[in-house]
XYZ file of C-alpha atoms in Angstrom:
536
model
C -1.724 11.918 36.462
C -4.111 9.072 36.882
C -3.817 6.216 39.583
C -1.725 3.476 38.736
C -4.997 1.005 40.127
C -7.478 2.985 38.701
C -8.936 2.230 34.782
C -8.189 6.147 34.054
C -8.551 6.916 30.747
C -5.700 9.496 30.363
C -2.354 8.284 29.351
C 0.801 8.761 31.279
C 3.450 10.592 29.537
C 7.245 10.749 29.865
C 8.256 14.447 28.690
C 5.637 14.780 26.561
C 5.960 11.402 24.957
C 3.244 8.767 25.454
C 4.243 5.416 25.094
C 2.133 3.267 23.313
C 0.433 -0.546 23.306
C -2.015 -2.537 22.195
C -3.396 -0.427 19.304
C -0.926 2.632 19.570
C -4.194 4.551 21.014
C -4.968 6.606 23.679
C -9.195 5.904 24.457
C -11.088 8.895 24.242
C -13.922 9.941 26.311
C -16.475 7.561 23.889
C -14.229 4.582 24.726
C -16.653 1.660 26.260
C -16.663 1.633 29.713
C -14.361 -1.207 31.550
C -15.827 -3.412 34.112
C -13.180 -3.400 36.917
C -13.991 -5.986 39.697
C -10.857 -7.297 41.197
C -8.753 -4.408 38.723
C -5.114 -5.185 38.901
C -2.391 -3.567 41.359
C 1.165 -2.358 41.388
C 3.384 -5.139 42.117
C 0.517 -8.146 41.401
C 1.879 -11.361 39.922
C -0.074 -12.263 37.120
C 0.316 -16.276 36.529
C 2.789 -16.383 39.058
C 4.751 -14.490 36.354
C 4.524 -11.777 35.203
C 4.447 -8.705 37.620
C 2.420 -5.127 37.113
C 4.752 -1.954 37.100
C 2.722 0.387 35.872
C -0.823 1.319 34.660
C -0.172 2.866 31.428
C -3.311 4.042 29.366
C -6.490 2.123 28.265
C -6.741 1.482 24.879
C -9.381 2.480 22.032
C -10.876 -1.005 22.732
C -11.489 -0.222 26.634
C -8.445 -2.811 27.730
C -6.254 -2.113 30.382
C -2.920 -1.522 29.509
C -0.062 -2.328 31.364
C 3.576 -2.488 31.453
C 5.080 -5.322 33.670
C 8.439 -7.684 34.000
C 8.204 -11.346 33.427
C 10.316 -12.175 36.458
C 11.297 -15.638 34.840
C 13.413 -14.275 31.505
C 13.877 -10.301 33.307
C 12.863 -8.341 30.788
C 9.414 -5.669 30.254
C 6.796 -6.770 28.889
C 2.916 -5.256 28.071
C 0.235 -6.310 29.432
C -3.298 -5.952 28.217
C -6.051 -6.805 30.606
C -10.056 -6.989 29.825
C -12.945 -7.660 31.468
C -14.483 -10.005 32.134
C -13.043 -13.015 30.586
C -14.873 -16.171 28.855
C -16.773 -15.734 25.691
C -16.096 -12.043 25.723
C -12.427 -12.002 25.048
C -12.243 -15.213 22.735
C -11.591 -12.940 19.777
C -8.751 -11.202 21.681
C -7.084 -14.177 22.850
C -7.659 -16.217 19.444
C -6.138 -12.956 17.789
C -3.122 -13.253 20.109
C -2.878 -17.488 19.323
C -2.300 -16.429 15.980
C -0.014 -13.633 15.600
C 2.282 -15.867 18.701
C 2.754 -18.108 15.508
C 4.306 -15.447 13.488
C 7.783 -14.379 14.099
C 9.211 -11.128 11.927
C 11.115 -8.296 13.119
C 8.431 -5.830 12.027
C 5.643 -7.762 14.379
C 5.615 -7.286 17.663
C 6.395 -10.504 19.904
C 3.727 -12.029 21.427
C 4.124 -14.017 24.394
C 1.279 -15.120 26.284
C -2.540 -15.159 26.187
C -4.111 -16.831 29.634
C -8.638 -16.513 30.626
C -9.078 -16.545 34.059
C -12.786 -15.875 33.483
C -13.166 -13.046 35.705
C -10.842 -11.687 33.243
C -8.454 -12.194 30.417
C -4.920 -10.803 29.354
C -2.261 -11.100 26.411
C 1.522 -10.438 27.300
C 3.329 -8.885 24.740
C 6.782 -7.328 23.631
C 6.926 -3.835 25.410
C 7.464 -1.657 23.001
C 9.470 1.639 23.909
C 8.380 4.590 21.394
C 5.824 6.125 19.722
C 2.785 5.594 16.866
C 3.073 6.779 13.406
C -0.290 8.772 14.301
C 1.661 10.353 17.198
C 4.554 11.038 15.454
C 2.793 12.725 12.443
C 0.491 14.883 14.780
C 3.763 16.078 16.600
C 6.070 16.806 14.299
C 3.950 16.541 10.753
C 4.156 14.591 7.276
C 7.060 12.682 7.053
C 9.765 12.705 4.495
C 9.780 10.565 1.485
C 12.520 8.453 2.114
C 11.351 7.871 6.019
C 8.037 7.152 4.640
C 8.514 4.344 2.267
C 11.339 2.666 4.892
C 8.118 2.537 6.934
C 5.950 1.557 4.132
C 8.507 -1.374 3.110
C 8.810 -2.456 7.275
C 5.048 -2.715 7.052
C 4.640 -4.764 4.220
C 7.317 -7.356 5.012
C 5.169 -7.377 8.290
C 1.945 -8.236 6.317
C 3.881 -10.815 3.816
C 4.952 -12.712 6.899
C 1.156 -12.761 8.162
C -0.548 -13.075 4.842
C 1.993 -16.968 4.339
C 0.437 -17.824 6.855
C -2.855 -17.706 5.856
C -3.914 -15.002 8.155
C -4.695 -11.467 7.605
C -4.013 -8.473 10.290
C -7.092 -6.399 9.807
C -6.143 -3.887 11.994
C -3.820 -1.502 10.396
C -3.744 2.277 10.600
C -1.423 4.810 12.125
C -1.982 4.246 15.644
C -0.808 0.229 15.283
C 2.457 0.922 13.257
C 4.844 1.749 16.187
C 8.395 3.591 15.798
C 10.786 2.317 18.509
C 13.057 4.624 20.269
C 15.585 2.773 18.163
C 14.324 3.092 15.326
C 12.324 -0.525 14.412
C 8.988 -0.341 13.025
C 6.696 -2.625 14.737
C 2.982 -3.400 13.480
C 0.964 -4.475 16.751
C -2.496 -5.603 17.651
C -3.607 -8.409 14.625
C -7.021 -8.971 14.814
C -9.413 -12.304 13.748
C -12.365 -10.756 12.664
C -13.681 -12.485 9.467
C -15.042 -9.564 7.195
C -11.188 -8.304 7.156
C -9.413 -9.858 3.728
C -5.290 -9.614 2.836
C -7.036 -6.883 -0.096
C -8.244 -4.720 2.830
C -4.645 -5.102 4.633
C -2.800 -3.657 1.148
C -5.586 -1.143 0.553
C -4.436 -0.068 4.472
C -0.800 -0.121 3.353
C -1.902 2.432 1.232
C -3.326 4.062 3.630
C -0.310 4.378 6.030
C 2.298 5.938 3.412
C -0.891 8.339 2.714
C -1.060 9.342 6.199
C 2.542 9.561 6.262
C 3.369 12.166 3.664
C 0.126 13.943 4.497
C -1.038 13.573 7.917
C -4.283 12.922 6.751
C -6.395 9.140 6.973
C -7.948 8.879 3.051
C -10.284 6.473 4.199
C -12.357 9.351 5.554
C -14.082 9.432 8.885
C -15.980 6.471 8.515
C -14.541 3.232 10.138
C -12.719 0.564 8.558
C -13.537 -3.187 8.487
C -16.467 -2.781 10.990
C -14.207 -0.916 13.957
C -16.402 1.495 16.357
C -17.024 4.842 16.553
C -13.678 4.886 19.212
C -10.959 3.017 16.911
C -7.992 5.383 16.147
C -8.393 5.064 12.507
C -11.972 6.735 12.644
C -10.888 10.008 14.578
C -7.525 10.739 12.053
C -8.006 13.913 10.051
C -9.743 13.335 6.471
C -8.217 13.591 3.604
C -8.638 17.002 1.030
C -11.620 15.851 -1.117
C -13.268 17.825 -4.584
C -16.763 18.292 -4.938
C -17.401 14.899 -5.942
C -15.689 13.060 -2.979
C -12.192 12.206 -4.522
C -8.831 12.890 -2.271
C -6.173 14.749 -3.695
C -2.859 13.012 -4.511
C -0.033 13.701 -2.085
C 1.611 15.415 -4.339
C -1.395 18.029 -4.990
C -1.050 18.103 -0.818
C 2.759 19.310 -0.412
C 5.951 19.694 -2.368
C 8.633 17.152 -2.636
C 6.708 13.893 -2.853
C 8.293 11.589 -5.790
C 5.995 10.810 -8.730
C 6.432 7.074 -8.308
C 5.566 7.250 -4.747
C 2.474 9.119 -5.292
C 1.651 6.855 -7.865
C 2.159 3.997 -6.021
C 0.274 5.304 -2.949
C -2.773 6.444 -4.908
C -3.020 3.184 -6.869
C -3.206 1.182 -3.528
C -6.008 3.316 -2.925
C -7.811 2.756 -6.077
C -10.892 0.283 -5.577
C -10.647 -0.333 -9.359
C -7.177 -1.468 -9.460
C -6.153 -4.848 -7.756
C -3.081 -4.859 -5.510
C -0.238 -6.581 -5.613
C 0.622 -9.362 -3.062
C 1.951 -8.281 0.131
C 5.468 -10.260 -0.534
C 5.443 -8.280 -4.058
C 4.864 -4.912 -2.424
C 7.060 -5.372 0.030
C 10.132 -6.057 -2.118
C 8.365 -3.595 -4.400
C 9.252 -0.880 -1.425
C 12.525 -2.566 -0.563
C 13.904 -1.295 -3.936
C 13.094 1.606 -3.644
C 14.388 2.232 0.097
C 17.741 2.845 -0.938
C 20.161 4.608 1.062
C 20.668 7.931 0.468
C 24.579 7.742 -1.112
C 23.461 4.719 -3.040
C 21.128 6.085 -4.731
C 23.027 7.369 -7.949
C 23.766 3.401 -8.162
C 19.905 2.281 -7.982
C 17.538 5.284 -9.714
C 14.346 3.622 -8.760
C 12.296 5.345 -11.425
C 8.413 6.406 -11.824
C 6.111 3.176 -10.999
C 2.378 2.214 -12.469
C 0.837 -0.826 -11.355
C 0.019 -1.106 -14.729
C 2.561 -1.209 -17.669
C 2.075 0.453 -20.950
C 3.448 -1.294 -24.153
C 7.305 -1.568 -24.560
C 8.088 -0.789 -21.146
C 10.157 -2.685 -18.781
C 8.036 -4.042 -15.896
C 9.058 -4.277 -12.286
C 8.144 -7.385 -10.046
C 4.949 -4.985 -9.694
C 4.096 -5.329 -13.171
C 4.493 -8.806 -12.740
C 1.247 -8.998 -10.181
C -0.511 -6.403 -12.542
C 1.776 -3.970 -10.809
C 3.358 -0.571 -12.073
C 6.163 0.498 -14.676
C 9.590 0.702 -14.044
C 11.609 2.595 -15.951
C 15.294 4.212 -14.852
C 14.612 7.668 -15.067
C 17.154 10.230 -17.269
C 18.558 11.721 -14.587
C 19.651 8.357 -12.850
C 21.365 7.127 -16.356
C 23.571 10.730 -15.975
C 24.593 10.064 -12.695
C 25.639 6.813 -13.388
C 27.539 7.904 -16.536
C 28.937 10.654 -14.930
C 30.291 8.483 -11.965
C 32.253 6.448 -14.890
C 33.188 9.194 -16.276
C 35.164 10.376 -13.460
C 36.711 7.235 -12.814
C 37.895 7.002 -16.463
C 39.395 10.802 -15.854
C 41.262 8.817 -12.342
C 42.257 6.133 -14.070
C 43.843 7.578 -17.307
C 45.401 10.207 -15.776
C 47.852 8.634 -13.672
C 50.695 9.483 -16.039
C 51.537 13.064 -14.485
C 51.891 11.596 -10.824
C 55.684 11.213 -10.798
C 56.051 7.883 -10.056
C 53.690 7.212 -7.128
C 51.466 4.608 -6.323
C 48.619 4.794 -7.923
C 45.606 5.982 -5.447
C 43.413 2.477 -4.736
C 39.448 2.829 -5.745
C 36.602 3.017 -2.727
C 34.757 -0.458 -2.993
C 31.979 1.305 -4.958
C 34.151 2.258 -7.767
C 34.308 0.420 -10.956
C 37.502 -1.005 -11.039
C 39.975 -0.338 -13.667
C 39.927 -3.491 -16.920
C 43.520 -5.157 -17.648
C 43.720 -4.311 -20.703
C 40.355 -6.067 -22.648
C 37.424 -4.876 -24.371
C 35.125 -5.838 -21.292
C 34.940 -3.508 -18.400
C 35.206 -5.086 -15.157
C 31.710 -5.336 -13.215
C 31.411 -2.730 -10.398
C 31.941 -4.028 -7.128
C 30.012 -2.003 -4.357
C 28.380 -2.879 -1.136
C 25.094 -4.666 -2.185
C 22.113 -4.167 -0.656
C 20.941 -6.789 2.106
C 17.212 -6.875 1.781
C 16.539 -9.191 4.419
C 17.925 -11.470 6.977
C 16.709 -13.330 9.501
C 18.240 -15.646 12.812
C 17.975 -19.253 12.278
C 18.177 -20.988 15.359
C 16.385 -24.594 14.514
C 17.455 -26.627 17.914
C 16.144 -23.589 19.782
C 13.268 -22.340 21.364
C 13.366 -19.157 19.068
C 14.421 -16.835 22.170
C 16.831 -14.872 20.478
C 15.795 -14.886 16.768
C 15.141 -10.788 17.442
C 17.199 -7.598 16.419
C 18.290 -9.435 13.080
C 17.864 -6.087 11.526
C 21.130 -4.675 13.647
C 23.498 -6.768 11.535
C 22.909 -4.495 8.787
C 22.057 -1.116 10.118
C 25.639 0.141 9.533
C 26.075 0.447 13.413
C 28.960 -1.279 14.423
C 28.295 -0.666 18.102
C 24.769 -2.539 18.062
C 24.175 -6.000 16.962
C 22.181 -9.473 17.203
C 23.656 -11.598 19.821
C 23.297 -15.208 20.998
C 22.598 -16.203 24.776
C 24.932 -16.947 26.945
C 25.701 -20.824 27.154
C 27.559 -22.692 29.847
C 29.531 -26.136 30.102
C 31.442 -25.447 26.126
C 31.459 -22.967 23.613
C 29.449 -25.527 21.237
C 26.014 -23.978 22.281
C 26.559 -26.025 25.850
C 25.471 -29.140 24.141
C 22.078 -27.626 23.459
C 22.769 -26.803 19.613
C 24.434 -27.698 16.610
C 24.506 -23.927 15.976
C 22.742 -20.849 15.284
C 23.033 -18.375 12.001
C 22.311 -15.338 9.929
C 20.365 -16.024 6.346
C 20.775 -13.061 4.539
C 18.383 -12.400 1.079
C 20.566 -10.073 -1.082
C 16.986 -9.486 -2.843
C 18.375 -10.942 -6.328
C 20.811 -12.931 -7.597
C 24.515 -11.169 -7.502
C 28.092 -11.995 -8.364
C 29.830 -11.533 -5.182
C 32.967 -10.615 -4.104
C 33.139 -10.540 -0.246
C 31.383 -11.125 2.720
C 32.674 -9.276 5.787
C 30.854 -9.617 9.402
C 32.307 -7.533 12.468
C 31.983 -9.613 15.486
C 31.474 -9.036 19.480
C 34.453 -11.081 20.129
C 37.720 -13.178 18.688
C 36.974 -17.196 19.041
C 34.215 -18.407 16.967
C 34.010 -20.511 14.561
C 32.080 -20.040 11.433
C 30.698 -21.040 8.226
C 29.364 -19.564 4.672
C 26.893 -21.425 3.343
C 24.363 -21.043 0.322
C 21.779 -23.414 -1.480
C 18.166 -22.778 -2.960
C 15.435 -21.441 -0.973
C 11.442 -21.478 -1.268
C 9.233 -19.957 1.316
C 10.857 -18.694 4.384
C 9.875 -21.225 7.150
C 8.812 -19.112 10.456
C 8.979 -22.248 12.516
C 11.505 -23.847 14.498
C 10.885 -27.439 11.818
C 10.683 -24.981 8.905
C 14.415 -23.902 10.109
C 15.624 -27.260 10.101
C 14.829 -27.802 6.431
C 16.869 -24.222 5.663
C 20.098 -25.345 7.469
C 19.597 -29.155 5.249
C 18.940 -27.056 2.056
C 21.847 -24.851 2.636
C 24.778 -27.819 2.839
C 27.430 -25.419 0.021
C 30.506 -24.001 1.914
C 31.681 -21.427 0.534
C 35.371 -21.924 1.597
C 36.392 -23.584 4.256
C 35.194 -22.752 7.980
C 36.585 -19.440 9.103
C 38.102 -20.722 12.761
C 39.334 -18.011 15.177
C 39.209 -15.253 12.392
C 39.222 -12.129 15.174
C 36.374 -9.568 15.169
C 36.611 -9.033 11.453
C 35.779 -12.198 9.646
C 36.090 -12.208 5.715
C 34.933 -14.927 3.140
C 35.633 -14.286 -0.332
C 35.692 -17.806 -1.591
C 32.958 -17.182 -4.082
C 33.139 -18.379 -7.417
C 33.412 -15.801 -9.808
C 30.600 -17.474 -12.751
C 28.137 -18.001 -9.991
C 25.452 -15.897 -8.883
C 24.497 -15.733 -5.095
C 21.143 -14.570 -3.195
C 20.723 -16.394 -0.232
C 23.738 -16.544 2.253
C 23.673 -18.159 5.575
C 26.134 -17.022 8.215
C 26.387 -20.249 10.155
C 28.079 -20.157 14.043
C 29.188 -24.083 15.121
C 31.634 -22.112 18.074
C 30.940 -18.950 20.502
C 33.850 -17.731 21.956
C 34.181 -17.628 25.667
C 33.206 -14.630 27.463
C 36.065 -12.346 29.441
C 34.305 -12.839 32.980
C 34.524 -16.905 31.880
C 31.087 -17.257 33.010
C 29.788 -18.848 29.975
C 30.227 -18.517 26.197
C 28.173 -16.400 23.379
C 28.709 -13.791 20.757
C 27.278 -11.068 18.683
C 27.381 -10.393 15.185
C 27.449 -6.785 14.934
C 27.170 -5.599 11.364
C 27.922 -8.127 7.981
C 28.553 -6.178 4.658
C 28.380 -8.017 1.118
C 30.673 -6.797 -1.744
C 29.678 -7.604 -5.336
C 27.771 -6.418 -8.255
């Protein structure tokens, strides 16, 4: 194991498991050297801040990777040291300027970027888990379904970049990072002008490649000017024929989808022009579908281009690919009705009981006219987001828990002192939810931390996302609509189902004006565990 002072170049490992920063990659013995006067120690304050724990690995870049605490806020944080600083690390820091602007659950936080000349260091979310290149080489390709959940993660990463103006440049296996709990993280943006948005979707590509294969299709040569010691240029090359093409993943191993392939190949294609990122991404969203909801979304074979007569998806749109619901989704749907009709009409041999009541995903049963009632099932949340426009965007993180059917885990606020009406600080703090297209809904149901609070449905239009603390100001204006009135006190389980029934609804926001006061009465704050939408 190498000294926690010294610039080793072997990573430390927990059980086998290496945890990973900066560009999720171990150097290797062609890494640059790393000029070391004055290298850091356990238990040095950096900044007066931010204290070394631990020497963790060097990266592919020759930085110095640490993980620390910031002793201010008490929690971990990375640390990535190079040297020297001045001119030499402008790109770094300017990279880290830039991606500090962009908040998304699928980025990893960036906190801090300080030159001391002598040397230069970004502080960063620490990031407990492992890189999709690890993860592959460990326990091979994965399966379709993980795959494009990653796929979609990193996309909505790159849309969030790519609004801004910026582009990544940097991905490949060893930057899109797995958390022990499960989040996909892309780390490590980079400024470097030759890189284009293009290059970032060709990469996407890339990724789901490398997922369902284990092998990098950009061949051994590196991308967007990296050396000879980047990560992406020492991943296993892809199967080729005679005249330099790679073989599909399906040609590679059994079970991958024919609209997946598709859609990873075409990514791939020089000749074909991508889709925007925001396209792809809700492209992939559709089709990462829970696996007992998929008989009610058959996501269907995909071409980026569409052939005469056939329904395009948003895809299509861009100059994207087909979509068509395949036969076999069209039976399963049927048959599900089918069954329900058999429930339903058959209630005359019960002897007098109750009739049995339908799971929410069930069409319901008509009243009697020609019209079948719409079927009301959970819909599918394809994003949300924590507004918090009076804040200083401290806890706008783990939005994604609200909706990872866990009731045990969830987003919470800080704790506040002095009232329960964000100590003065706030007007309030919320959940916008993006149903991904416009539904009639039924329901909204959100399982709280805590009995107390006092919330608010809302709903309006929306435009871009705003990813600053102004652009969240303009969201809470825009969305003024109650739906009902204020749910006051509701207990753990709140429920809104003032919708109106000829109205469609997309954008929701979840809007706290009270936290509840905690047991110990030491302050006041709550957490939103898990919020479910009915409709269809």
């Amino acid at each position: 194991m190498p000294s926690s002072t010294g610039p080793s170049i072997d990573a430390i490992t927990e059980g086998g498991r290496v945890t990973q920063v900066g560009e999720g990659q171990e150097a290797e013995e062609t890494s640059p050297a790393v000029v070391t006067f004055g290298a850091p120690t356990v238990g040095e304050l950096l900044a007066e801040r931010y204290e070394l724990v631990e020497h963790i690995n060097n990266d592919s870049a020759g930085r110095l990777v640490w993980r620390g605490v910031d002793v201010v806020l008490r929690r971990p944080v990375a640390v990535v040291l190079r040297y020297p600083g001045g001119d030499s690390a402008t790109e770094m820091l300017q990279a880290a300027v830039a991606a500090s602007r962009v908040i998304h659950p699928n980025l990893v936080g960036v906190y801090d970027a300080i030159d001391e000349d002598d040397r230069a260091y970004v502080v960063r979310e620490w990031v407990d888990g492992q890189s999709l290149r690890e993860i592959v080489a460990a326990d091979g390709p994965l399966d379709p379904a993980r795959a494009t959940a990653i796929g979609n993660a990193v996309a909505s990463a790159l849309a969030a970049v790519h609004a801004t103006g910026m582009v990544h440049g940097n991905l490949h296996p060893g930057t899109v990072m797995i958390s022990d709990d499960g989040r996909v993280v892309l780390a490590d943006a980079r400024t470097d002008g030759a890189d284009s948005q293009e290059n970032d979707l060709r990469a996407v590509g890339g990724v789901l490649y490398f997922a369902l294969t284990g092998h990098w299709p950009h061949g051994e040569a590196p991308l967007h000017g990296a050396t000879a010691g980047h990560g992406r240029a020492a991943l296993p090359d892809a199967v080729r024929d005679a005249g330099g093409a790679i073989a599909a993943p399906r040609q590679m191993r059994a079970g991958v989808p024919a609209y997946l392939d598709d859609l990873t190949m075409d990514l791939l294609d020089s000749e074909i022009a991508p889709p925007s990122s925001d396209v792809l991404a809700a492209e992939l969203s559709r089709l990462d579908i829970p696996a007992d909801e998929q008989f009610l979304e058959q996501a269907g074979p995909l071409r980026f281009t569409a052939e005469p007569g056939e329904e395009p998806s948003p895809l299509a749109a861009a100059g994207g690919r087909k979509v068509a619901i395949g036969i076999a989704g069209l039976l399963a749907v049927a048959l599900v009705g089918l069954l329900i009709g058999i429930n339903a009409l058959g209630g005359g041999d019960d002897g007098g009981k109750e009739p049995v009541a339908q799971p929410s995903n069930s069409a319901p049963v008509t009243g009697g006219g020609d019209e079948p009632a719409a079927q009301v099932r959970k819909l599918t949340i394809d994003d949300v987001r924590i507004i918090d426009p009076d804040g200083d965007r401290a806890e706008v993180r783990n939005a994604e828990k609200v909706i990872d059917g866990n009731d045990d885990e969830g987003w919470e606020t800080n704790s506040y002192r002095n009232n329960g009406k964000f100590g003065g600080i706030k007007k309030g703090m919320g959940v916008w939810i993006d149903l991904g297209a416009p539904h009639s809904v039924k329901q909204l149901e959100a399982t709280l931390s805590a009995t107390g609070a006092t919330v608010e449905l809302r709903t309006g239009s929306r435009g871009d996302f705003p990813s600053t603390s102004a652009g969240d100001k303009q969201l809470v204006n825009a969305y003024s609509t109650l739906i009902g009135p204020p749910n006051e006190d509701g207990g753990t389980k709140m429920i809104f189902n003032a919708f109106e029934p000829d109205q469609k609804y997309q954008y929701l926001l979840f809007w706290i004006t009270k936290l509840p006061a905690k047991d110990s009465g030491s302050g006041w704050k709550l957490g939103v565990q898990e919020i479910v939408v009915q409709g269809s």
